[in-house]
PDB file of C-alpha atoms in Angstrom:
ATOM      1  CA  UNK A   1      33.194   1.643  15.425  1.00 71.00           C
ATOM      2  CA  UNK A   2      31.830   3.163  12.136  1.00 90.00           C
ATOM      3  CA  UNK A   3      33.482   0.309  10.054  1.00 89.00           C
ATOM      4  CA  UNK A   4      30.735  -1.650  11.990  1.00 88.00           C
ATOM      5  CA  UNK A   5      27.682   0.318  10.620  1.00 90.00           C
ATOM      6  CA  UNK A   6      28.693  -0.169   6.800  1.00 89.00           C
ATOM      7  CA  UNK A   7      28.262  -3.643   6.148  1.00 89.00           C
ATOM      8  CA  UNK A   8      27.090  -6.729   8.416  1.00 89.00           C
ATOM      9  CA  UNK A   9      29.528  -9.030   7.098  1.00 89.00           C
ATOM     10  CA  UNK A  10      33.046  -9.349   8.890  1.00 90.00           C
ATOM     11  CA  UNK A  11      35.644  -9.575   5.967  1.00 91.00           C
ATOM     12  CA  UNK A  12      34.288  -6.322   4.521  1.00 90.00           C
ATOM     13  CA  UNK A  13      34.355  -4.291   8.070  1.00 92.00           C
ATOM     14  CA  UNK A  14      37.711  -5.342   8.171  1.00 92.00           C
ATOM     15  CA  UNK A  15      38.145  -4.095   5.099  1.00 92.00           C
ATOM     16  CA  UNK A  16      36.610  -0.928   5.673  1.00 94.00           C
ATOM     17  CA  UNK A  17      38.507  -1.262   9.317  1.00 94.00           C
ATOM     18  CA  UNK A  18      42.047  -1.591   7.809  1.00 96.00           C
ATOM     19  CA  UNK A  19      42.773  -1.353   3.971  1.00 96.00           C
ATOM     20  CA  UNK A  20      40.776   1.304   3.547  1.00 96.00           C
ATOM     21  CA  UNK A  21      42.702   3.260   6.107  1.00 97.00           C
ATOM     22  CA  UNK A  22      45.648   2.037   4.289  1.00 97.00           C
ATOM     23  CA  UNK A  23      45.175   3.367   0.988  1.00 98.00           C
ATOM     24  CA  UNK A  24      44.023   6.455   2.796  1.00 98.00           C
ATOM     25  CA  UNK A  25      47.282   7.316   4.642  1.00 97.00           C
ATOM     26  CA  UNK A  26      48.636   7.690   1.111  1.00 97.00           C
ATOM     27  CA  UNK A  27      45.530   9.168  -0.716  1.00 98.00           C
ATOM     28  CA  UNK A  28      44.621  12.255   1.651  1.00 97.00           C
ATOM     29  CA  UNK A  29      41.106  12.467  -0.545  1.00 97.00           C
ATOM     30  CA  UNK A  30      39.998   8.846   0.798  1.00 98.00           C
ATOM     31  CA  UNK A  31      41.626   9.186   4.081  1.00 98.00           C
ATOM     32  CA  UNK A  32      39.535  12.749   4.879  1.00 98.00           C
ATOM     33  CA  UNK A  33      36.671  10.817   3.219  1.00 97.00           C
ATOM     34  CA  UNK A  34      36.787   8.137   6.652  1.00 97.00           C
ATOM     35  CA  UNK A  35      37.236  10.850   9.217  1.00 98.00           C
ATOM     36  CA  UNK A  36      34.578  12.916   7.958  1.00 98.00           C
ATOM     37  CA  UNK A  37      32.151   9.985   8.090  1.00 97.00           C
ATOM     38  CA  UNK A  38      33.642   8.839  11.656  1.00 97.00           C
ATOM     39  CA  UNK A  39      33.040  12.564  12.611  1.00 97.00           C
ATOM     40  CA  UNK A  40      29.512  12.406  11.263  1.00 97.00           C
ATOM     41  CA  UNK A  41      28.919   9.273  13.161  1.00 97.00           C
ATOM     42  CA  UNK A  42      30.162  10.534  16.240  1.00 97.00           C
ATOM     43  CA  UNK A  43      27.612  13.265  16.316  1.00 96.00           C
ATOM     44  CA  UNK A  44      24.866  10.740  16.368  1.00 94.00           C
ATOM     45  CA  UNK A  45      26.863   9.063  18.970  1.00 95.00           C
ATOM     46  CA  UNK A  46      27.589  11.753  21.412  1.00 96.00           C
ATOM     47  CA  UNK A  47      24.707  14.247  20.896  1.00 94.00           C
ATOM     48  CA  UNK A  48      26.050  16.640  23.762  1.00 97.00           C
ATOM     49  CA  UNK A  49      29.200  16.809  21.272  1.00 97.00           C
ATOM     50  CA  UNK A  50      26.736  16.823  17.994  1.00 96.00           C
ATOM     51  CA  UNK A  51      28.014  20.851  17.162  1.00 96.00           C
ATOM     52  CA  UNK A  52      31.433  19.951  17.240  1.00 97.00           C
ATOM     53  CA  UNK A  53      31.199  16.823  15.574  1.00 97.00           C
ATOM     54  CA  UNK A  54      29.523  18.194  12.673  1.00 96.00           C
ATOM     55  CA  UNK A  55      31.071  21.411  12.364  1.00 96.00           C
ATOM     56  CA  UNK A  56      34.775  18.676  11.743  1.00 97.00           C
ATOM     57  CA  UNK A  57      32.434  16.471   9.649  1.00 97.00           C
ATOM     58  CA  UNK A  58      31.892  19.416   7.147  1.00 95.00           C
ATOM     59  CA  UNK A  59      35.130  20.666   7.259  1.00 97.00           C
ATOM     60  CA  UNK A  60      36.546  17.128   6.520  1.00 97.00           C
ATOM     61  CA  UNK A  61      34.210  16.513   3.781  1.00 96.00           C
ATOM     62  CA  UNK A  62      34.917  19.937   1.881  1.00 96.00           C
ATOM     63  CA  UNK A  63      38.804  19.114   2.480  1.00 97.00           C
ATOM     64  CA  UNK A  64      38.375  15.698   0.792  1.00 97.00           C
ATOM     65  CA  UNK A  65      36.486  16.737  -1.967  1.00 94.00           C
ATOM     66  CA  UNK A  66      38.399  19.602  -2.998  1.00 96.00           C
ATOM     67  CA  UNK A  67      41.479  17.228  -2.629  1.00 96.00           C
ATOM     68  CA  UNK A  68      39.543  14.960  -4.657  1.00 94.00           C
ATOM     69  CA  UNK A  69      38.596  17.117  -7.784  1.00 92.00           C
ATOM     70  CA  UNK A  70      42.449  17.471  -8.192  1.00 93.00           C
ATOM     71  CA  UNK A  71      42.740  14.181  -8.879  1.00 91.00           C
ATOM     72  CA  UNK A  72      43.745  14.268 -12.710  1.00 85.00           C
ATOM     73  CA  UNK A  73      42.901  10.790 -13.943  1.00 89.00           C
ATOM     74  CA  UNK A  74      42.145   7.311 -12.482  1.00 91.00           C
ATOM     75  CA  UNK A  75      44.222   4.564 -12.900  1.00 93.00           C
ATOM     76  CA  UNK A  76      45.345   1.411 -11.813  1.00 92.00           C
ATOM     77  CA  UNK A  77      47.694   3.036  -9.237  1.00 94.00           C
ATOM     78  CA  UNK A  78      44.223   5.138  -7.663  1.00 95.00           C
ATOM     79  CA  UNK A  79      41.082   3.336  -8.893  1.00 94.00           C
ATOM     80  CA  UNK A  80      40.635   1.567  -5.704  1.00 96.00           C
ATOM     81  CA  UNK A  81      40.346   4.201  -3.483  1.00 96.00           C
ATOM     82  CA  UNK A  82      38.537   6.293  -5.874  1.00 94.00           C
ATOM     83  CA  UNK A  83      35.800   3.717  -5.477  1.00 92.00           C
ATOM     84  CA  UNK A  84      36.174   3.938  -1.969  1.00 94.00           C
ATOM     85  CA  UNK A  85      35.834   7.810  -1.862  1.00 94.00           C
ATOM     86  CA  UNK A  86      32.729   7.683  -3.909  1.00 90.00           C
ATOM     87  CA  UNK A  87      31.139   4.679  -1.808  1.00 89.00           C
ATOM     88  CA  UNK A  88      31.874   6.723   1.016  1.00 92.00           C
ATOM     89  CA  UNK A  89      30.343  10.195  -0.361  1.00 88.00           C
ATOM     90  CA  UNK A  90      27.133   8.225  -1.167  1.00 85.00           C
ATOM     91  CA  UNK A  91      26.895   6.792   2.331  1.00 89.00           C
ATOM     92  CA  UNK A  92      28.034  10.437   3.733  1.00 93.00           C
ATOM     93  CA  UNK A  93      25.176  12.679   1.737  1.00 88.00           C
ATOM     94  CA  UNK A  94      22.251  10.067   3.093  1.00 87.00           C
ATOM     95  CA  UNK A  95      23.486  10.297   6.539  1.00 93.00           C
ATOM     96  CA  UNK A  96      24.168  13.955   6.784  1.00 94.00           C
ATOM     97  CA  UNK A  97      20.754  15.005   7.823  1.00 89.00           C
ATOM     98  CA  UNK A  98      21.880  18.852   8.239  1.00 90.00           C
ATOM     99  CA  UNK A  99      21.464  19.321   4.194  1.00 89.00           C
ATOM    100  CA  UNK A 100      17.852  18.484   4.968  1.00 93.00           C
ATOM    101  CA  UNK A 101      16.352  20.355   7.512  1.00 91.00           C
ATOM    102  CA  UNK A 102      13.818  22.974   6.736  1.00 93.00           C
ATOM    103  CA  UNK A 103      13.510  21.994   3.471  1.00 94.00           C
ATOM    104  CA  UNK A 104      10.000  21.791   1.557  1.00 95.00           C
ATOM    105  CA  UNK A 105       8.956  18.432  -0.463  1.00 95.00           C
ATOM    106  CA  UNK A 106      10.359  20.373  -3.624  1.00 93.00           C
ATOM    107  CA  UNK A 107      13.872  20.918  -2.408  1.00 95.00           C
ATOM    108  CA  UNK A 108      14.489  17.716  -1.103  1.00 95.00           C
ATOM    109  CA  UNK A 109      13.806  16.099  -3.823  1.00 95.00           C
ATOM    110  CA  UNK A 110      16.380  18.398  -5.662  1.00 93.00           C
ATOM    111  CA  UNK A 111      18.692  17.711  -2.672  1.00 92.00           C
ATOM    112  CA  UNK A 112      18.041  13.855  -3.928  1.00 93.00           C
ATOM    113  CA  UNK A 113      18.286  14.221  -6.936  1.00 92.00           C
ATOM    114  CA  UNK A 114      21.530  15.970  -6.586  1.00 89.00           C
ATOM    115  CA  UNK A 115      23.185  13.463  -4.759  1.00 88.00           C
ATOM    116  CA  UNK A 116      21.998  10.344  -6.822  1.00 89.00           C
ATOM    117  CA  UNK A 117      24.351  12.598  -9.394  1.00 87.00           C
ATOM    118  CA  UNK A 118      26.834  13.023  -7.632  1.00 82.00           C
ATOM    119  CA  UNK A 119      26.876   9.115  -6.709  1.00 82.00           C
ATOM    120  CA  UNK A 120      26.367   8.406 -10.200  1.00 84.00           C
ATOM    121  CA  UNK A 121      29.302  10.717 -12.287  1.00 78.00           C
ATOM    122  CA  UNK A 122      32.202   8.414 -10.513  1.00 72.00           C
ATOM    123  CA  UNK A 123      30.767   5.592  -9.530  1.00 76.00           C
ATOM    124  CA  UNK A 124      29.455   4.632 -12.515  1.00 74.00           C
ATOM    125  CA  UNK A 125      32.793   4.924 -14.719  1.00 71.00           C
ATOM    126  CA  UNK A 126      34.609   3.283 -12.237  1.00 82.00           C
ATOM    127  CA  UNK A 127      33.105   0.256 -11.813  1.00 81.00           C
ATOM    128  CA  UNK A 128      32.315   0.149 -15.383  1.00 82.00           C
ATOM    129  CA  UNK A 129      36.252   0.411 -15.974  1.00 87.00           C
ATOM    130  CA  UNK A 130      37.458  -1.441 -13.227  1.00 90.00           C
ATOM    131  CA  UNK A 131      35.160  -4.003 -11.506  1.00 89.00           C
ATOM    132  CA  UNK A 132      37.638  -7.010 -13.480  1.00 91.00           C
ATOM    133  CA  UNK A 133      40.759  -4.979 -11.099  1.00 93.00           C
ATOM    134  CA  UNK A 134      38.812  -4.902  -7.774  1.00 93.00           C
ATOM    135  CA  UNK A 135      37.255  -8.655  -8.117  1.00 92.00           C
ATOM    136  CA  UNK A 136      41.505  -9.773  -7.797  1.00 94.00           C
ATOM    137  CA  UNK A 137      42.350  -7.099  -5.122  1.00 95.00           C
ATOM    138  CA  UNK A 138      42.797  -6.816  -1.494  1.00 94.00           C
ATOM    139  CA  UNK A 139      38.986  -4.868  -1.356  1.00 94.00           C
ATOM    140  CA  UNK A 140      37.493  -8.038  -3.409  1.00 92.00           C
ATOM    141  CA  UNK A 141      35.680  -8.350  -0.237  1.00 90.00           C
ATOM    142  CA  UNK A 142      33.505  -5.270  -1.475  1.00 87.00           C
ATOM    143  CA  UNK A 143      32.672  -6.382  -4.760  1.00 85.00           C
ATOM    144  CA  UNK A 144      31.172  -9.562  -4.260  1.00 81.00           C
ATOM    145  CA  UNK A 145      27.725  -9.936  -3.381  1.00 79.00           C
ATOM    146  CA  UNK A 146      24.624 -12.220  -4.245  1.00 86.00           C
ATOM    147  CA  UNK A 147      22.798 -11.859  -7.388  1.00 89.00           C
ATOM    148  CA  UNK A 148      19.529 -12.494  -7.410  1.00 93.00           C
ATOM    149  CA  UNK A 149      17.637 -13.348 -10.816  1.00 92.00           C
ATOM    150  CA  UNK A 150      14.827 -12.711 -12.867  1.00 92.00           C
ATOM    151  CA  UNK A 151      11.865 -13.420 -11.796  1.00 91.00           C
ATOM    152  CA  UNK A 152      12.733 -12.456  -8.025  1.00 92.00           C
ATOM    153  CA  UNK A 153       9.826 -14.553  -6.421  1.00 87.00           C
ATOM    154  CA  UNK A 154      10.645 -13.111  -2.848  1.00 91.00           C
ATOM    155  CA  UNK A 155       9.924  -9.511  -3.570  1.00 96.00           C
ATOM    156  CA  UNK A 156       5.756  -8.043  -2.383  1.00 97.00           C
ATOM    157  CA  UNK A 157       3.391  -8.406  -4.763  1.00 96.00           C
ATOM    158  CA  UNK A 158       2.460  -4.715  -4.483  1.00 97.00           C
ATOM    159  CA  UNK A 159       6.224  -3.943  -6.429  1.00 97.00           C
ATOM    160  CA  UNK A 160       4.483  -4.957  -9.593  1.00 96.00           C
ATOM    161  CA  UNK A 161       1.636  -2.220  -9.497  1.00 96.00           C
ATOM    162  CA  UNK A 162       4.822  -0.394 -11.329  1.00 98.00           C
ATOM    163  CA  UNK A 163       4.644  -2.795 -14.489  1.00 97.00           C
ATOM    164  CA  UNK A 164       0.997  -1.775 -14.683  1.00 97.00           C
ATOM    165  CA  UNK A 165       1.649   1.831 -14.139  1.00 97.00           C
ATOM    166  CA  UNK A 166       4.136   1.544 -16.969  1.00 98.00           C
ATOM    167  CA  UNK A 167       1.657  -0.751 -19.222  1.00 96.00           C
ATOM    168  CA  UNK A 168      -1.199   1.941 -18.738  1.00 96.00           C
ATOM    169  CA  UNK A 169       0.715   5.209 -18.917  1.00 96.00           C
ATOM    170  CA  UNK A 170       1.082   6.942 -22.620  1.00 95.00           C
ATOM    171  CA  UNK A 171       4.447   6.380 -23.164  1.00 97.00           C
ATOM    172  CA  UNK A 172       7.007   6.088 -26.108  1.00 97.00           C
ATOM    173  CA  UNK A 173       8.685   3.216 -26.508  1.00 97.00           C
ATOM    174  CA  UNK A 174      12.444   4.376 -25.703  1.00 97.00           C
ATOM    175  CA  UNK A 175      10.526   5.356 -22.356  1.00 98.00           C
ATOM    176  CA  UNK A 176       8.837   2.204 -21.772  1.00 98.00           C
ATOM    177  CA  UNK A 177      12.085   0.454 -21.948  1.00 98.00           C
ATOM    178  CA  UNK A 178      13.490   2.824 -19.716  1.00 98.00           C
ATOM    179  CA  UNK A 179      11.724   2.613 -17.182  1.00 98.00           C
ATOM    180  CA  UNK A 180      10.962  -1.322 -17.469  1.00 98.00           C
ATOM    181  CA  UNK A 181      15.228  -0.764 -17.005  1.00 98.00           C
ATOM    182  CA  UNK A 182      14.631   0.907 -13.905  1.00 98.00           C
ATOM    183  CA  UNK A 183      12.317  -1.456 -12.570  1.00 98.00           C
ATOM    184  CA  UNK A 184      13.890  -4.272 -12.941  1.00 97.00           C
ATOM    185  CA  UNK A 185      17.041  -2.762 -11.216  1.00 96.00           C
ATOM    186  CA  UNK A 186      14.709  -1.999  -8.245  1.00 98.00           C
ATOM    187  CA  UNK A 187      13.580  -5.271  -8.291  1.00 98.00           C
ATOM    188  CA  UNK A 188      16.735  -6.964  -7.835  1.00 96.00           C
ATOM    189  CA  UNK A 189      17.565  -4.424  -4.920  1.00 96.00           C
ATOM    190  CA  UNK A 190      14.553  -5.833  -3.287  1.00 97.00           C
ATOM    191  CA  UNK A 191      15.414  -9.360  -3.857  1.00 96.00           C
ATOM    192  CA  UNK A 192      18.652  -8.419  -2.680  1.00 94.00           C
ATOM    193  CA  UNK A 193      17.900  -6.884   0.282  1.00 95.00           C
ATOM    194  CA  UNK A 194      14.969  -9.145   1.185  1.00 95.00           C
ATOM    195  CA  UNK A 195      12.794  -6.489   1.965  1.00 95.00           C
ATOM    196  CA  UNK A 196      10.400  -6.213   3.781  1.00 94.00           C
ATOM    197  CA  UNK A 197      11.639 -10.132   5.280  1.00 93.00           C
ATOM    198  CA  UNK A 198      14.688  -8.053   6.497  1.00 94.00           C
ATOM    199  CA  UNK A 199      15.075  -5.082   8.573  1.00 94.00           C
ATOM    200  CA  UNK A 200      19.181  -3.574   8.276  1.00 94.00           C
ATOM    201  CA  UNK A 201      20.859  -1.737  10.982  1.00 94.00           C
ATOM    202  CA  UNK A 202      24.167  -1.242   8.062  1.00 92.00           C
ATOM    203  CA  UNK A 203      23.924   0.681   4.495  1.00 88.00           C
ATOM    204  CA  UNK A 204      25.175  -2.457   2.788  1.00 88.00           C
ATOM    205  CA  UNK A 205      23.535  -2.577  -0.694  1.00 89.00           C
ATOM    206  CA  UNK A 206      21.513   0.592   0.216  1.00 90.00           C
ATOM    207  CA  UNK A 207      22.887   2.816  -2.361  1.00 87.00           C
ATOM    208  CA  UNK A 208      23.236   0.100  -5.126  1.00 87.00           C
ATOM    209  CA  UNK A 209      20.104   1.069  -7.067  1.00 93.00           C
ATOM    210  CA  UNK A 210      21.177   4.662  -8.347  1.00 92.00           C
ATOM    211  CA  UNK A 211      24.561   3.794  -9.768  1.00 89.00           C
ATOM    212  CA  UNK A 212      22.792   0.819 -11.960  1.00 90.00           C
ATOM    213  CA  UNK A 213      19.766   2.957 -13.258  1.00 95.00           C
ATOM    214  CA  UNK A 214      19.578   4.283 -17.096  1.00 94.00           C
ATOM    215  CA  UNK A 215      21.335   7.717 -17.925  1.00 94.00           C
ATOM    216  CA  UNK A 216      17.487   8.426 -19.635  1.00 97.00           C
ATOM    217  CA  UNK A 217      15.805   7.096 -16.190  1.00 97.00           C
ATOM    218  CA  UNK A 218      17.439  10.053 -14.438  1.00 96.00           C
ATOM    219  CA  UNK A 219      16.651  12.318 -17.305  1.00 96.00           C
ATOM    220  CA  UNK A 220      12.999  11.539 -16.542  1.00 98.00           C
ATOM    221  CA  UNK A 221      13.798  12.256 -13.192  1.00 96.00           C
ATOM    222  CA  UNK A 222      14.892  15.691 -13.685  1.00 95.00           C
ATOM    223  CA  UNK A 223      11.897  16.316 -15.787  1.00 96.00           C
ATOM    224  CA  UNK A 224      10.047  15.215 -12.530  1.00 96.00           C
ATOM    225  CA  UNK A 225       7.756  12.683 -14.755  1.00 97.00           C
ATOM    226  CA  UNK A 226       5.152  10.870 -12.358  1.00 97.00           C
ATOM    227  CA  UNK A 227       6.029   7.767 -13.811  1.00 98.00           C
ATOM    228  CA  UNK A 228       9.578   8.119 -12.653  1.00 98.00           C
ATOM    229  CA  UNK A 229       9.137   9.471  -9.732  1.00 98.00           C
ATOM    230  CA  UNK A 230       6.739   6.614  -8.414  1.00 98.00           C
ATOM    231  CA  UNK A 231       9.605   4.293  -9.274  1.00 98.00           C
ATOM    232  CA  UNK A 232      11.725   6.549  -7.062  1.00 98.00           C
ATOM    233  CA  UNK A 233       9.013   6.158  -4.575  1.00 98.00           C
ATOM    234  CA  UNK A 234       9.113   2.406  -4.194  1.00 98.00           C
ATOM    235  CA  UNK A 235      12.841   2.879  -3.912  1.00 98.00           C
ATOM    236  CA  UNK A 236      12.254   4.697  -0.431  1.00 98.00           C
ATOM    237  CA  UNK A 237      10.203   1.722   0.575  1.00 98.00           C
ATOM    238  CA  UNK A 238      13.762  -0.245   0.243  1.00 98.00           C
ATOM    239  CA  UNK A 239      15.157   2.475   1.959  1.00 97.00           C
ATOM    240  CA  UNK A 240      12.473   2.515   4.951  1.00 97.00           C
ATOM    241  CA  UNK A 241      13.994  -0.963   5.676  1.00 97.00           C
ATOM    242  CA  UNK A 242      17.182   0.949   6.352  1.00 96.00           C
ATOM    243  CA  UNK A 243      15.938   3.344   9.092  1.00 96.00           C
ATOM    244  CA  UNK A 244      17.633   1.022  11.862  1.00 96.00           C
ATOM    245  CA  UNK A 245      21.183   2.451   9.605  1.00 95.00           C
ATOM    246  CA  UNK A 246      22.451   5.437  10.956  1.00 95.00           C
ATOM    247  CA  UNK A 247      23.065   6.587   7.825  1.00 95.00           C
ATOM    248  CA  UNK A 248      19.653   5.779   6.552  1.00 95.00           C
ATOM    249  CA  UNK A 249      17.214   7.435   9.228  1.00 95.00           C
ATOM    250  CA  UNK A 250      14.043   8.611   7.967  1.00 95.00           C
ATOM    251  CA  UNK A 251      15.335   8.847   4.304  1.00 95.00           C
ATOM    252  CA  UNK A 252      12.763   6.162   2.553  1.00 97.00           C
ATOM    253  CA  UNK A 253       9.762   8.199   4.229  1.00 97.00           C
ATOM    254  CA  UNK A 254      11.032  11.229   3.791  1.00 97.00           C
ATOM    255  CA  UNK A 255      11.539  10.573  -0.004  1.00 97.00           C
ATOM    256  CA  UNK A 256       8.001   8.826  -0.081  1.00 98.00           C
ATOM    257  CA  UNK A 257       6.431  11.695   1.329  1.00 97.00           C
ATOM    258  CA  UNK A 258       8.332  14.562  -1.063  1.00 97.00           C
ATOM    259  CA  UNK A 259       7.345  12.348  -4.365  1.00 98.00           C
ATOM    260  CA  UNK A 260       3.318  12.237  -3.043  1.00 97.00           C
ATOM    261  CA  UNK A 261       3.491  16.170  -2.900  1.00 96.00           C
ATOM    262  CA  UNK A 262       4.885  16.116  -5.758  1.00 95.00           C
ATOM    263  CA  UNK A 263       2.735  14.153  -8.068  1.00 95.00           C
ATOM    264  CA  UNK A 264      -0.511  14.686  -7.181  1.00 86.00           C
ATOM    265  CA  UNK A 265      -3.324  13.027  -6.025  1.00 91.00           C
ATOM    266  CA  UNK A 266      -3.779  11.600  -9.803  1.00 92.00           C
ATOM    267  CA  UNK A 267      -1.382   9.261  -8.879  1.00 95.00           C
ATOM    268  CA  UNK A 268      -2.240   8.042  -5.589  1.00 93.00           C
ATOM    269  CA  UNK A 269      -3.252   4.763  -6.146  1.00 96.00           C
ATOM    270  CA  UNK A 270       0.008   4.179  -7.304  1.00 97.00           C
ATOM    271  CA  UNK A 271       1.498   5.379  -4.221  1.00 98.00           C
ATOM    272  CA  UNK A 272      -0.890   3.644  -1.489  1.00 97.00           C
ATOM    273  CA  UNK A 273       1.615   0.965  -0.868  1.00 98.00           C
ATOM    274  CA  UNK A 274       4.635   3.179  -0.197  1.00 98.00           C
ATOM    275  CA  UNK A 275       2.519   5.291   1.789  1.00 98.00           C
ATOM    276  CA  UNK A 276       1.241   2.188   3.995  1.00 97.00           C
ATOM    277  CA  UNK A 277       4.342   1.095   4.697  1.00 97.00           C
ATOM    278  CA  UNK A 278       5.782   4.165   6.168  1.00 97.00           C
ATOM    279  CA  UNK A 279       2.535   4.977   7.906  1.00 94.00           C
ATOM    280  CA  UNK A 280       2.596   1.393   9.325  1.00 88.00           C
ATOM    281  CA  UNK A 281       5.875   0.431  10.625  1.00 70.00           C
TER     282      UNK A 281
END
């Protein structure tokens, strides 16, 4: 039943369905990894259940990532579900809405920023050192997708209020091509995902955006620079088009909401659109 809520396409449920569980039965990491996202799942699914459920979600997750930290390298005998593992912890820190709640606009923005990290530290060097592996393997079914190009004539106007916030803001040039970096990313998630033609019910795609953004973009981040965080902004827009996901929920407003606290009303013209959307729909 969760393989159904990852991905709208059939080959890569089955995937998810079957191989994954494969490569789990002899990888404990990846195979803790699934039942602590089933478990999570299940809580949404059976609320009377929800304490139980997500007391064995967290317990599942903290076995499978201890198990995974003693993994001493990756190679081409654990890559693949490596990459599973980490597509799974992405999907698992959006959808566990208990590391949320009660926390101000500050601290979930940390709690974002932390995970967009933690996303980013594996997933990044795997795929950079093993995308060629998984294209001619039994999970090839994950790695292909379309790939929309430049100049992505489906996405809203409003997304390119953030080339003129980047044209008008005092910035350096290694930031300017930073962020233009960053943009562009975003842009092809939007193309991607057709938003706002398309509204998903699966995560597919939802987490591609942080994994292909600059090391310095997430610097900037850190440094909470308006700039960057605006960009971050319009990425909860893409993520509002989620909130039929499980997994997704209230994420894109929620995110939308913490970076308008954050930035000040300096800013807000910037942030109009992202704030109309979520107000909206």
């Amino acid at each position: 039943m969760t393989s159904a809520t990852m991905t709208p396409e059939l080959d890569q449920r089955e995937m998810w369905k079957t191989i994954a569980v494969r490569y789990g039965l002899s990888h404990p990491f990846l195979l803790h990894g699934i039942l602590a996202l089933t478990a999570l799942h299940m809580a949404t699914c059976r609320p009377e259940r929800r304490d139980f459920y997500m007391t064995r979600a967290t317990e599942l997750q903290n076995d499978a990532l201890k198990r995974f930290r003693d993994v001493q390298k990756t190679d081409d005998s654990n890559c693949i579900p490596v990459f599973l593992f980490s597509s799974l912890l992405g999907v698992h820190l959006l959808a566990d809405r208990s590391r949320t709640q009660g926390l101000d606009f500050n601290e979930y923005l940390d709690h974002v920023l932390g995970c967009i990290g933690l996303l980013r530290s594996v997933m990044k060097l795997v795929l950079r050192e093993w995308t060629p592996f998984f294209k001619e393997s039994d999970i090839s079914p994950l790695i292909r997708s379309p790939n929309p190009q430049p100049p992505y004539d489906n996405i809203p106007s409003e997304c390119h209020g953030l080339n003129d916030l980047i044209q008008e803001s005092d910035l350096g040039p290694s930031s300017i091509a930073t962020y233009n970096a960053a943009i562009d990313r975003l842009f092809w998630l939007f193309a991607l995902a057709e938003v706002p033609s398309v509204n998903h019910n699966t995560a597919r795609w939802a987490i591609g955006w942080p994994v292909l953004i600059p090391d310095e973009y997430i610097m900037l981040l850190n440094q909470r620079r308006p700039e960057a965080l605006i960009i971050l902004a319009y990425y909860g827009v893409v993520l509002h088009f989620y909130r039929e996901a499980w997994t997704i929920g209230d994420t894109g407003a929620s995110l939308i909401r913490a970076v308008n606290a954050q930035v000040g009303s300096f800013w807000e013209r910037w942030l109009a659109w992202p704030l109309q959307v979520i107000n909206s729909i």
